[in-house]
XYZ file of C-alpha atoms in Angstrom:
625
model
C 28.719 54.823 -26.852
C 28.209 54.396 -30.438
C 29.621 58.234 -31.217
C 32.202 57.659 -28.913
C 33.434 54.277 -30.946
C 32.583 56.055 -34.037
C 35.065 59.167 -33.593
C 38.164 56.831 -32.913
C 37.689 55.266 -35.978
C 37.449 58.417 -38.148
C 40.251 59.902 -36.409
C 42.421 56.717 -37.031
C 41.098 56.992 -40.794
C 41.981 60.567 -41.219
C 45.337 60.142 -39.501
C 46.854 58.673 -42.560
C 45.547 60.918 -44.745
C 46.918 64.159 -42.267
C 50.374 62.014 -42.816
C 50.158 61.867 -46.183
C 49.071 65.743 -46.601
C 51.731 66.580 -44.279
C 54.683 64.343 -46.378
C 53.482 66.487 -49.747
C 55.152 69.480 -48.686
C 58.133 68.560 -46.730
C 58.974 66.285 -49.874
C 57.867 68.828 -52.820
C 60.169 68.311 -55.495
C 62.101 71.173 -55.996
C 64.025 72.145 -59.634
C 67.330 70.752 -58.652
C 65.889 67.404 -57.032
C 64.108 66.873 -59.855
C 67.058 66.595 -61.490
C 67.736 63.567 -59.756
C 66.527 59.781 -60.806
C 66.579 57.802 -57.809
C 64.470 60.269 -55.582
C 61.669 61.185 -58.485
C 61.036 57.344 -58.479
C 61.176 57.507 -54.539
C 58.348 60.186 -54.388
C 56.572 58.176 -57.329
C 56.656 55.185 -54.980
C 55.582 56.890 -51.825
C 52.537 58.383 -53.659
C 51.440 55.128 -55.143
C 51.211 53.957 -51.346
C 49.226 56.706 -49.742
C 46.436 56.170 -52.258
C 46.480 52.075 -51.118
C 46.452 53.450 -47.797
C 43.787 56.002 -48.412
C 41.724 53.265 -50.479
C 42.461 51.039 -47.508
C 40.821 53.680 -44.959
C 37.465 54.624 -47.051
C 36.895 50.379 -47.067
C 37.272 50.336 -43.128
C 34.920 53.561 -42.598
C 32.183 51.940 -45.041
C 32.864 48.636 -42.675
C 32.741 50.688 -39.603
C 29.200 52.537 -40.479
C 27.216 48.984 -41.827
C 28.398 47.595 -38.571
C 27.238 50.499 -36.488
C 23.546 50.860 -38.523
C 23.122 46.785 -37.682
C 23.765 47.885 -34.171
C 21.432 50.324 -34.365
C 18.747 48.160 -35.768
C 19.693 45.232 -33.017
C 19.280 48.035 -30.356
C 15.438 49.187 -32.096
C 14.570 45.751 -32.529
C 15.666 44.400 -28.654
C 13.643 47.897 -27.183
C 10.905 47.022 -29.184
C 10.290 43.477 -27.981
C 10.773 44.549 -24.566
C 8.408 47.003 -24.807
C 5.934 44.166 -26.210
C 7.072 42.166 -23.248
C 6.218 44.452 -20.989
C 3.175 45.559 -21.985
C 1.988 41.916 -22.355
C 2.858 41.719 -18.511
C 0.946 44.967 -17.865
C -1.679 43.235 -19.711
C -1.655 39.872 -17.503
C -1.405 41.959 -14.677
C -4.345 43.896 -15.359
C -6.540 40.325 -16.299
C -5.577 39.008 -13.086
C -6.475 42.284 -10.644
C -10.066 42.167 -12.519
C -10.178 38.724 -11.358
C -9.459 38.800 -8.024
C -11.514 41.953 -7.631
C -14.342 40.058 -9.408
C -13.758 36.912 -6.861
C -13.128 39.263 -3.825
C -16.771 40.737 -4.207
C -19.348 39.399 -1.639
C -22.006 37.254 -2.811
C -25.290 38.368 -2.331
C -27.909 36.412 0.312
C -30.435 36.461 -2.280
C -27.829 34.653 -4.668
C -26.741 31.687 -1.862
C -30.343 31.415 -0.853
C -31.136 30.474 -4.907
C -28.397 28.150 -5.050
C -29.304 26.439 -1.923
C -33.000 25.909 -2.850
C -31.259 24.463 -6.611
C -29.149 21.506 -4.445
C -32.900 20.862 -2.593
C -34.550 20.928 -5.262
C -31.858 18.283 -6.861
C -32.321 16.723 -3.989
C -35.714 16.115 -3.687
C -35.572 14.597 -7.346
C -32.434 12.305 -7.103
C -34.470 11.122 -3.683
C -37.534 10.532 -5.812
C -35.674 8.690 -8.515
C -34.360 6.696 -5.851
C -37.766 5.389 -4.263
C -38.812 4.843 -7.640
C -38.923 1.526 -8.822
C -36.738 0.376 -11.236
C -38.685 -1.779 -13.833
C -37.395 -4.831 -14.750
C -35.636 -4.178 -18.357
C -34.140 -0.954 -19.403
C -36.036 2.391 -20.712
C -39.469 0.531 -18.664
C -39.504 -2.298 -21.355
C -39.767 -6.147 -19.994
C -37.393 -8.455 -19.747
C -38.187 -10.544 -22.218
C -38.413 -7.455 -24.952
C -34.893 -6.610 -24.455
C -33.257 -9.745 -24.636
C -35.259 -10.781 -27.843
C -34.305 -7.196 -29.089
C -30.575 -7.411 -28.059
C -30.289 -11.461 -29.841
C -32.419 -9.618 -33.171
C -29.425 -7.211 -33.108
C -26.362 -9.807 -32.690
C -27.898 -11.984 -35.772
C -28.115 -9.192 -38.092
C -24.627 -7.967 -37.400
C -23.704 -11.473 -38.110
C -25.630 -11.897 -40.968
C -24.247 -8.826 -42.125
C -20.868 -9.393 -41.468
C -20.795 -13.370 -42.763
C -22.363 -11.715 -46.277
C -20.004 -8.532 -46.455
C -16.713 -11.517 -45.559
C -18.588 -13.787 -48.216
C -18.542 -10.884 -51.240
C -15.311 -9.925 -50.324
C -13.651 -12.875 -50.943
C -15.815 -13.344 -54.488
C -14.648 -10.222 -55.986
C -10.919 -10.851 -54.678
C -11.141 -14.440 -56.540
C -12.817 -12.916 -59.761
C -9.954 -9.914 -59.872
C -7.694 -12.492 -59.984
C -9.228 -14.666 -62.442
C -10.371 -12.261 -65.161
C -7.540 -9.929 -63.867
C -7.881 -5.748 -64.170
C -8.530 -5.023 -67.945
C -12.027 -5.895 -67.526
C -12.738 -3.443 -64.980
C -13.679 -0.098 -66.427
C -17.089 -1.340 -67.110
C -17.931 -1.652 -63.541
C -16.138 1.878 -62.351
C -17.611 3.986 -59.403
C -17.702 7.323 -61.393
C -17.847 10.371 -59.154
C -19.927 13.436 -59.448
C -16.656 15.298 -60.484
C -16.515 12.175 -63.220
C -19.430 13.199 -64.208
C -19.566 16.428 -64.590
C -16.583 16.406 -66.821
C -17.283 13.779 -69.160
C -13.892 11.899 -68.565
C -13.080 8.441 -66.886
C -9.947 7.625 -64.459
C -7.341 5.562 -65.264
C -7.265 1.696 -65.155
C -5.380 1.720 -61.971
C -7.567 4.318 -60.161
C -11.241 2.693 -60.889
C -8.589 -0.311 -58.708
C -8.055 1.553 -56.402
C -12.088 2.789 -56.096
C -13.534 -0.665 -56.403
C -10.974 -2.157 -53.629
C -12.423 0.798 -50.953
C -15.574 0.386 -51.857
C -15.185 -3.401 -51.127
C -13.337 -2.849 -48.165
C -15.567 -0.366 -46.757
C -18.095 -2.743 -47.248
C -16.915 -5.186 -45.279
C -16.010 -2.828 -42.505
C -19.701 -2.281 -42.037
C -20.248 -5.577 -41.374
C -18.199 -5.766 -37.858
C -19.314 -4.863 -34.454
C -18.014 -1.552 -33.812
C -17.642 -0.746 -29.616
C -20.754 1.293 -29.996
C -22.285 -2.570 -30.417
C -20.333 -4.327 -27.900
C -21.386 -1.339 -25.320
C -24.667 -1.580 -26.135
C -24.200 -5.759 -25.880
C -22.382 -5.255 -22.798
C -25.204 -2.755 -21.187
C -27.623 -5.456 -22.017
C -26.025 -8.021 -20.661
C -25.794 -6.247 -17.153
C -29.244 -5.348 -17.035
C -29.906 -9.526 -17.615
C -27.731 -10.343 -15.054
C -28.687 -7.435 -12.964
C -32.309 -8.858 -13.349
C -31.456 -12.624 -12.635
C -30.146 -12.207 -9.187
C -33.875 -10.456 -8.285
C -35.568 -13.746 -10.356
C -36.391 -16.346 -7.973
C -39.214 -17.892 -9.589
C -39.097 -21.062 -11.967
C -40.928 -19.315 -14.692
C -38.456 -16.160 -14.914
C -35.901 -18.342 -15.085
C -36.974 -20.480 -17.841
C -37.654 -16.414 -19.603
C -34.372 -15.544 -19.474
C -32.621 -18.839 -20.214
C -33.730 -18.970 -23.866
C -32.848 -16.108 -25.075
C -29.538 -15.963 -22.972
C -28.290 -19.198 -24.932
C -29.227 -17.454 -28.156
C -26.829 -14.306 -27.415
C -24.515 -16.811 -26.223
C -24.185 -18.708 -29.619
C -24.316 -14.836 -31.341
C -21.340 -14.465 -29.290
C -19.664 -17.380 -29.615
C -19.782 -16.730 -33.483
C -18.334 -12.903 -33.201
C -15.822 -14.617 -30.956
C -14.373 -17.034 -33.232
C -14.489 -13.981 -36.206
C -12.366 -12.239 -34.296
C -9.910 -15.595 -33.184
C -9.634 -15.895 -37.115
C -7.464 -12.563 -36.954
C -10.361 -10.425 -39.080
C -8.945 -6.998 -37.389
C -4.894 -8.133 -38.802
C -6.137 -8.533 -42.661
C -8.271 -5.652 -42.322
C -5.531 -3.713 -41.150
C -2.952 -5.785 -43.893
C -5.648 -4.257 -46.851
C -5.217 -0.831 -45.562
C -1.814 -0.896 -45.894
C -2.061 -2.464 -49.261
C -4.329 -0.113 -50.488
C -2.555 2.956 -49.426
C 0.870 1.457 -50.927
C -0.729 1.215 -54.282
C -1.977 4.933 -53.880
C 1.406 5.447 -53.194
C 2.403 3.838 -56.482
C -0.096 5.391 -58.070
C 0.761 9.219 -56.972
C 4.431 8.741 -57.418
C 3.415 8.045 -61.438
C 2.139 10.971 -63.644
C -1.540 11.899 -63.786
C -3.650 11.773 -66.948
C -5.672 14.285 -66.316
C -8.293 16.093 -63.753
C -10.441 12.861 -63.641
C -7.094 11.325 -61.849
C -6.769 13.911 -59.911
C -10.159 14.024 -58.633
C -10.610 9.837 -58.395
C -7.116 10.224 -56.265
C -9.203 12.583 -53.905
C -12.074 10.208 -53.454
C -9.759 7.362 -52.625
C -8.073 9.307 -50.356
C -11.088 10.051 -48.519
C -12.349 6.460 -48.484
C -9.323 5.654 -46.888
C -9.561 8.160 -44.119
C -12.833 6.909 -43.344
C -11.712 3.574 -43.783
C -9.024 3.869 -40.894
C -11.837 5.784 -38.748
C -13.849 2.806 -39.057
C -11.221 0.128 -38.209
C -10.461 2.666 -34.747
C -13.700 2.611 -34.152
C -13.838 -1.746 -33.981
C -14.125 -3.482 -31.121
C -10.955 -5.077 -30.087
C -10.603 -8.534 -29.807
C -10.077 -8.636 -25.890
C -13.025 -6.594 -25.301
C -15.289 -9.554 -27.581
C -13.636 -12.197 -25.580
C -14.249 -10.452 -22.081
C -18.343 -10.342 -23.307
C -18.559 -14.061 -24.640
C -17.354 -14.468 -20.920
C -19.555 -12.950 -19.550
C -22.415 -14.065 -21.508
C -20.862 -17.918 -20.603
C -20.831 -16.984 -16.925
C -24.610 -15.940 -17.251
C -25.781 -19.100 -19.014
C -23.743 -21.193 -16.577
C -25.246 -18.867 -13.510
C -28.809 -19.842 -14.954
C -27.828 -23.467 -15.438
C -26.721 -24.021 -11.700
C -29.816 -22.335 -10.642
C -32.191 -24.609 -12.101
C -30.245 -27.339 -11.276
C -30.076 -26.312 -7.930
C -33.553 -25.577 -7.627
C -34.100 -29.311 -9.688
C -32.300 -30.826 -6.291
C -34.216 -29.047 -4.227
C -37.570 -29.959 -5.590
C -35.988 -33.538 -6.177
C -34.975 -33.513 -1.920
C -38.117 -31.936 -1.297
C -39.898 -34.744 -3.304
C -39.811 -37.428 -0.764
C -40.403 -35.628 2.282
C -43.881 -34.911 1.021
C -44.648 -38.439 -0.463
C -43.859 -39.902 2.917
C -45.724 -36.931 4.919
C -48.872 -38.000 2.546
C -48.451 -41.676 3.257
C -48.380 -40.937 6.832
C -51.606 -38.570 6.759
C -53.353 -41.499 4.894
C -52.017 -44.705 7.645
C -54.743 -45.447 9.722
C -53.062 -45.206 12.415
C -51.696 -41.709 12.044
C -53.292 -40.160 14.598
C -51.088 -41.577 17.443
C -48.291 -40.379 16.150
C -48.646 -37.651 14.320
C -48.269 -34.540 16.918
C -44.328 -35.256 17.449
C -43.094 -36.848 14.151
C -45.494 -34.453 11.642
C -44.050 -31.325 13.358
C -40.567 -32.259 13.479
C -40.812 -32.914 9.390
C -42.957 -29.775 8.998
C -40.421 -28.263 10.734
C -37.507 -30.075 8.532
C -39.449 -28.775 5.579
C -39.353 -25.119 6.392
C -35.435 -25.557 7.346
C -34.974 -26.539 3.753
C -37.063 -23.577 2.264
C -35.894 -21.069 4.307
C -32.479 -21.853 5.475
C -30.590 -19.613 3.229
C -32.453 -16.673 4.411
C -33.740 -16.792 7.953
C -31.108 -19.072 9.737
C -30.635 -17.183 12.776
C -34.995 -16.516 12.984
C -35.211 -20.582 12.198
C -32.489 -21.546 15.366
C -34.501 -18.717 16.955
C -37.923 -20.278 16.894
C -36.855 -23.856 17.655
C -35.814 -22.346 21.146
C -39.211 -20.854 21.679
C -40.894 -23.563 20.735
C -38.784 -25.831 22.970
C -39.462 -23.279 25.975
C -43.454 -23.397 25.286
C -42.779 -26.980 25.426
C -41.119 -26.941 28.882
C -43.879 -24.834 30.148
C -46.628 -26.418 28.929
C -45.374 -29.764 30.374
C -44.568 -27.893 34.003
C -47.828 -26.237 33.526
C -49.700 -30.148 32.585
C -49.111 -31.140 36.309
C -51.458 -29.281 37.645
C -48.935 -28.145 40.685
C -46.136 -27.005 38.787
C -46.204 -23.772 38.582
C -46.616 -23.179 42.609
C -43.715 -24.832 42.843
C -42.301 -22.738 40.117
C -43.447 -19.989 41.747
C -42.530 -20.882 45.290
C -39.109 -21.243 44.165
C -39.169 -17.750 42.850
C -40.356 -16.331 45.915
C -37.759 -18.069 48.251
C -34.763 -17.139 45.890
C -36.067 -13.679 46.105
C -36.719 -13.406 50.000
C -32.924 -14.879 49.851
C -31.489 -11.889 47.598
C -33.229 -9.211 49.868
C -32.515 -10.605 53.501
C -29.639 -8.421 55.201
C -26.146 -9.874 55.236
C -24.566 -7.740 57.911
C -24.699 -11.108 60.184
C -22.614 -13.482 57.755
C -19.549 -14.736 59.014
C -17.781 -15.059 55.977
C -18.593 -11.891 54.674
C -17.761 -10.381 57.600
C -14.723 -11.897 57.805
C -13.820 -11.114 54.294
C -14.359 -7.631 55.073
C -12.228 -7.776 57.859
C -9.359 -9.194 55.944
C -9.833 -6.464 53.252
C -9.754 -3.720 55.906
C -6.186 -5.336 57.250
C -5.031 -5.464 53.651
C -5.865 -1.796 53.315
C -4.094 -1.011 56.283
C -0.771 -2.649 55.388
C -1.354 -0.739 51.876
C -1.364 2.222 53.924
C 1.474 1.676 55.887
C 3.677 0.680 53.387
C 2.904 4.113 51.714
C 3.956 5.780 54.690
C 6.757 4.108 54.933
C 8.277 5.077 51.317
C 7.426 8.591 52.126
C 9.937 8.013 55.659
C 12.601 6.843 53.021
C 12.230 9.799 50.619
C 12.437 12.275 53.494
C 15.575 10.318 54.765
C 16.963 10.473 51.733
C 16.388 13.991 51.332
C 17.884 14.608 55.188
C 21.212 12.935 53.550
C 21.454 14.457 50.362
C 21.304 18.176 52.511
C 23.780 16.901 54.760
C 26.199 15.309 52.029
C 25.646 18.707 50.763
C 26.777 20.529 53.532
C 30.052 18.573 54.405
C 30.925 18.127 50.918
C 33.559 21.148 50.947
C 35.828 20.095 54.272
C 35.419 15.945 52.958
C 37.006 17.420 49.423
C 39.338 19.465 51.259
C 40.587 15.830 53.231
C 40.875 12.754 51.793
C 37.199 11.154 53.190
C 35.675 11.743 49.498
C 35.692 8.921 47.773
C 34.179 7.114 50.875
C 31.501 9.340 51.392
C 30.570 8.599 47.234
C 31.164 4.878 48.200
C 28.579 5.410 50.986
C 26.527 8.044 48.668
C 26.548 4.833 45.849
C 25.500 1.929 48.719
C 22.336 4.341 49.944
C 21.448 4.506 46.346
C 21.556 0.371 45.744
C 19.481 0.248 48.952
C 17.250 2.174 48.063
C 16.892 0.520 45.015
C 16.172 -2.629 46.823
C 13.885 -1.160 48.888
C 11.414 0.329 45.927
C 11.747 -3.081 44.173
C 10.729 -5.181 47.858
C 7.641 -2.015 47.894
C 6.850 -2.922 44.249
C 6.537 -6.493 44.824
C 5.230 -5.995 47.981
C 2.354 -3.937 45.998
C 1.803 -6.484 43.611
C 1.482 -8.979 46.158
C -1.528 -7.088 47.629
C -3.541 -6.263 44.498
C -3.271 -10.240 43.360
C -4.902 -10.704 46.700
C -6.979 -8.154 46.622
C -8.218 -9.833 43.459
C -8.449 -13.266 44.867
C -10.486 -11.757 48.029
C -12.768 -10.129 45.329
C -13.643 -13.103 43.585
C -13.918 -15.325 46.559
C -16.511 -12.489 48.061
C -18.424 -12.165 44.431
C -18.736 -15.939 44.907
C -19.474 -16.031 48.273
C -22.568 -13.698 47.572
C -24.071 -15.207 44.522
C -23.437 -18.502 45.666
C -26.860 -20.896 46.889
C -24.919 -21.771 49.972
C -24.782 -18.400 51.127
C -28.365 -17.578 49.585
C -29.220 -20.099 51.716
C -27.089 -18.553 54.751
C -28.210 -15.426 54.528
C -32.267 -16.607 53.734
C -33.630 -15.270 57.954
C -36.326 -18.994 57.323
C -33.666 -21.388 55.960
C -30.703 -20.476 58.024
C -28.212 -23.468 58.534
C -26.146 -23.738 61.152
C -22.489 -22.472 60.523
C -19.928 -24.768 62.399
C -15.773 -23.733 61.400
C -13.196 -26.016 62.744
C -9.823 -24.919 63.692
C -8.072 -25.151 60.862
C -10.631 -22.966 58.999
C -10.769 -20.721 61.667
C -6.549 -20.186 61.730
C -6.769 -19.526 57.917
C -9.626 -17.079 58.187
C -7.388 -15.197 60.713
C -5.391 -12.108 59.255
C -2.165 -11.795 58.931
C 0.308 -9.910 60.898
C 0.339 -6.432 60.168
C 3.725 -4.564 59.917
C 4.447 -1.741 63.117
C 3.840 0.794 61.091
C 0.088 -0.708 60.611
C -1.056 -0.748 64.502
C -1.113 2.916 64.897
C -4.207 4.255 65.846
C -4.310 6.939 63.542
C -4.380 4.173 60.009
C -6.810 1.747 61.408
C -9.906 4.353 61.344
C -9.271 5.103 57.883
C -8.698 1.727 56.778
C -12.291 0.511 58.077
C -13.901 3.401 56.736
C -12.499 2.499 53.494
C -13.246 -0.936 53.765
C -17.125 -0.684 55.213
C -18.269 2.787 54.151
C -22.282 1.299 54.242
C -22.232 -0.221 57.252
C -20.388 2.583 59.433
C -22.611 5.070 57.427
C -25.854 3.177 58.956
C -25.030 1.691 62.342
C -22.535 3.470 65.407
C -19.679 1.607 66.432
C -21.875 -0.274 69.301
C -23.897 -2.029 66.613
C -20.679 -2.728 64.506
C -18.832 -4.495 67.575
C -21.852 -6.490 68.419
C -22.522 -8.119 65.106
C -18.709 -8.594 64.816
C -18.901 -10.546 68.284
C -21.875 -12.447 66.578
C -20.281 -13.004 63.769
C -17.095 -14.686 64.974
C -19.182 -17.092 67.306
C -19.550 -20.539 66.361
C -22.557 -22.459 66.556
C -23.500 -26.012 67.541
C -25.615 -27.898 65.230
C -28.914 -27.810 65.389
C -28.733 -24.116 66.975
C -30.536 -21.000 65.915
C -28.616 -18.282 65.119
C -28.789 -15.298 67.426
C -30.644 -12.289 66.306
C -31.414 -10.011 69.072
C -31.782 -7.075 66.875
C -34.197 -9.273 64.353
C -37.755 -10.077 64.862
């Protein structure tokens, strides 16, 4: 492409230069034109503009070739970074194969069977650490130790910091008082210094003795390493209170709890006084002077190398004031060395009121023990404040156990006074043995369960029937839907179809109807279903039919009309008194009893059970001993 662009433009650069050659000859001068003016100074003029021309064309080819060697080098330098491209993708390409080929080779058995003994192993010992017991202060030291240690550690860093705050402000008042031309005698002179002989400049050794001052006082403030280590300690304390119970451990930890507390308090109201703001106002100070200072001209290398300590002093300075503990996080641990002190306060008052409630309860159990007339009452009233007593002691722990025991001892006391008659357990036991000779007597010969049964089996019936009967509509319905079906063509042919949808829409509402009369209808039976179940459950667990059904305590069973017309069942629909439903029905409603006795024995005790009796009549049992 390039030699193709290129030849155009020499051809258009030697086509002037053809024209020229070729005007020469047609416009030689010859003897007698020479002769002439005008035309000499016509050819001169002509000449004079094919060597612009020809100047013209040598500036475009030199044009023409640097722009076609910068395309050249664009072209070498875009196929070399593609080539670099592409073999960088090779590259990734090849990485990635290795390590899927690395992740797609199986793992050995021996290999998972290692790791899996490793997690036992791990196992075992995080399961060991765990039935360990954990001592009562951290690293196995006591209690006591570490609190001591932990308030030994807040005063220093107090002390520390109240003296650092205290010299600080002495050397700011005597700078200002004697002012800076007294201050060369008390330099910092580096080893550089040293070495070289040579002092800094006035404002330098400034500069050095205001970081070293400020530094100094940095040291003196909790850093977060402290606070952590104040804030780990004061978990483990409260982390050891709630296990303290006794009086003595309390009184332990309370001292040296309201020690940290006032440590605390101190740091606290430090850090309220806005210490971190002026420390962080100095910095800035400082470096604005080095500022000053660097923006002057150095005296010499002992500048240059005083400059370089001061700039390191203030690097370490501004590590230092990162590494403070901010003023939230010293608030959130006076807290919560407040909420400990208070938690220790409320328990000993609490267990002060206890001791104080418990107080009189003893003094008037002794005075009882020691009235001589004691003795008389003592059982009943000494147990119920004995028992008062360990309510109070134990209450927050075993409430359910206490309720518990007070209903065992009220049940030995029930028995014990049964059992003090002398005859009350056979009557205990008597009573036993009747209800049980009740439960297991046969009920086949009960009128009202008998006659609940019967009522069920009616109910089932009618249940029945009623099914049978929606099954006769759907098949109706089916009949007339083939038969609309059938005469649809000659009614659409004459004018009798919009009745027969007219008719087609009635049979639907009707049907309609009739599903909602089955559903309530259904309904209707299952809520008495329901109410015959509970009245039977009732019937059965009742004493009056215990007592019924007992064969040595039978009472005589006497129904008057009235009961006996609303014992009667109800009529059944048609569709009910066909032989083929009633069968099923009374095997579904007595499936023991036809199971055990034939239908002779099942008419007979029916008979039976729908006969009254007189009063003062046995009950007929011909098939009973």
């Amino acid at each position: 492409r390039r030699a193709d662009a290129t030849s155009p433009a020499r051809e258009a650069g030697a086509e002037p230069a053809r024209h020229v050659g070729g005007r020469a000859p047609e416009k030689a001068p010859t003897p007698a034109s020479r002769k002439d003016g005008p035309q000499h100074k016509r050819r001169e003029a002509t000449q004079g503009a094919s060597a612009v021309e020809a100047s013209e064309t040598a500036s475009l080819e030199a044009s023409l070739g640097a722009m076609m060697r910068r395309l050249d080098a664009l072209d070498r330098s875009i196929s070399e970074e593609r080539e670099a491209s592409k073999a960088d993708a090779a590259r990734m390409i090849d990485e990635i194969e290795a390590r899927l080929t690395t992740a797609r080779q199986p793992v050995a058995p021996e290999m998972i069977a290692g790791r899996i003994a490793d997690i036992e192993r791990k196992m075992g010992e995080i399961a060991g650490q765990l039935d360990t017991p954990r001592p009562l202060g951290r690293r196995g030291r006591p209690l006591a130790t570490e609190v001591r240690d932990a308030v030994a550690e807040v005063r220093r860093r107090q002390r520390e910091l109240e003296e650092g705050i205290a010299e600080w402000n002495a050397a700011s008042a005597g700078e200002l008082k004697d002012g800076p031309q007294d201050g060369p005698a008390a330099l910092a002179v580096t080893p550089a210094e040293e070495g070289s002989g040579q002092e800094p400049s006035p404002a330098i050794a400034e500069l050095q003795r205001e970081t070293n001052r400020l530094r100094d006082a940095l040291g003196s403030l909790a850093t977060g390493r402290d606070v952590s280590e104040l804030e780990r300690t004061m978990q483990a304390v409260a982390s050891d209170l709630q296990r303290a119970r006794a009086p003595q451990e309390l009184a332990a930890i309370a001292a040296p709890v309201e020690l940290m507390r006032l440590q605390v308090e101190r740091i606290a109201e430090d850090v309220a006084d806005n210490v971190h703001a002026r420390i962080a106002g100095e910095v800035e100070r400082l470096a604005g002077k080095v500022d000053a200072v660097l923006s002057g001209v150095l005296s010499g290398p002992a500048d240059q190398s005083a400059l370089d300590g001061v700039f390191r002093e203030l690097d370490e300075i501004r590590r230092l004031v990162a590494s403070l503990a901010g003023p939230e996080r010293i608030q959130s641990l006076a807290q919560g060395v407040q909420a400990i002190s208070a938690q220790i306060t409320q328990l000993q008052r609490d267990e002060d009121a206890g001791i104080a409630t418990l107080k009189p309860l003893l003094e008037e159990i002794r005075g009882e023990l020691k009235a001589p007339d004691s003795s008389r009452e003592l059982p009943g009233a000494l147990l119920g404040r004995f028992e008062a007593l360990a309510q109070r002691l134990d209450g927050a722990e075993s409430g359910s156990v206490g309720e518990l025991i007070e209903r065992l001892e009220g049940v030995a006391e029930k028995v014990d006074r049964v059992s003090a008659g002398g005859s009350g357990l056979d009557a205990l036991e008597r009573h036993v043995l009747a209800l049980a000779s009740r439960l297991e007597a046969p009920r086949d010969t009960d009128p009202a369960v008998a006659r609940l049964e019967r009522s069920m089996g009616d109910l089932l019936a009618q249940v029945t029937a009623l099914r049978n009967g929606t099954d006769l509509e759907a098949t109706v319905a089916q009949a007339v839907r083939e038969a609309v079906a059938g005469s649809a063509a000659p009614l659409a042919a004459g004018g009798g179809f919009e009745l027969l949808r007219a008719d087609l829409a009635e049979m639907r509402a009707n049907q309609k109807g009739a599903d909602q009369r089955l559903q309530s209808t259904m309904e209707g039976v299952q809520s008495v279903l329901m109410r015959l179940s509970e009245q039977l459950d009732r019937t059965m667990t009742s004493s009056a039919a215990l007592t019924t059904a007992a064969p040595q305590e039978r009472a005589p069973v006497v129904l008057s009309s009235a009961e006996r017309v609303s014992h009667e069942r109800p009529a059944a629909p048609k569709t009910a008194a066909k032989p083929s439903s009633e069968p099923s029905s009374q095997n579904l409603a007595r499936p023991n009893r036809s199971a055990t006795s034939d239908e002779a024995g099942g008419t007979e005790a029916s008979r039976l059970s729908d006969e009254l009796l007189e009063p003062g009549a046995g009950r007929p049992g011909s098939g009973r001993p």
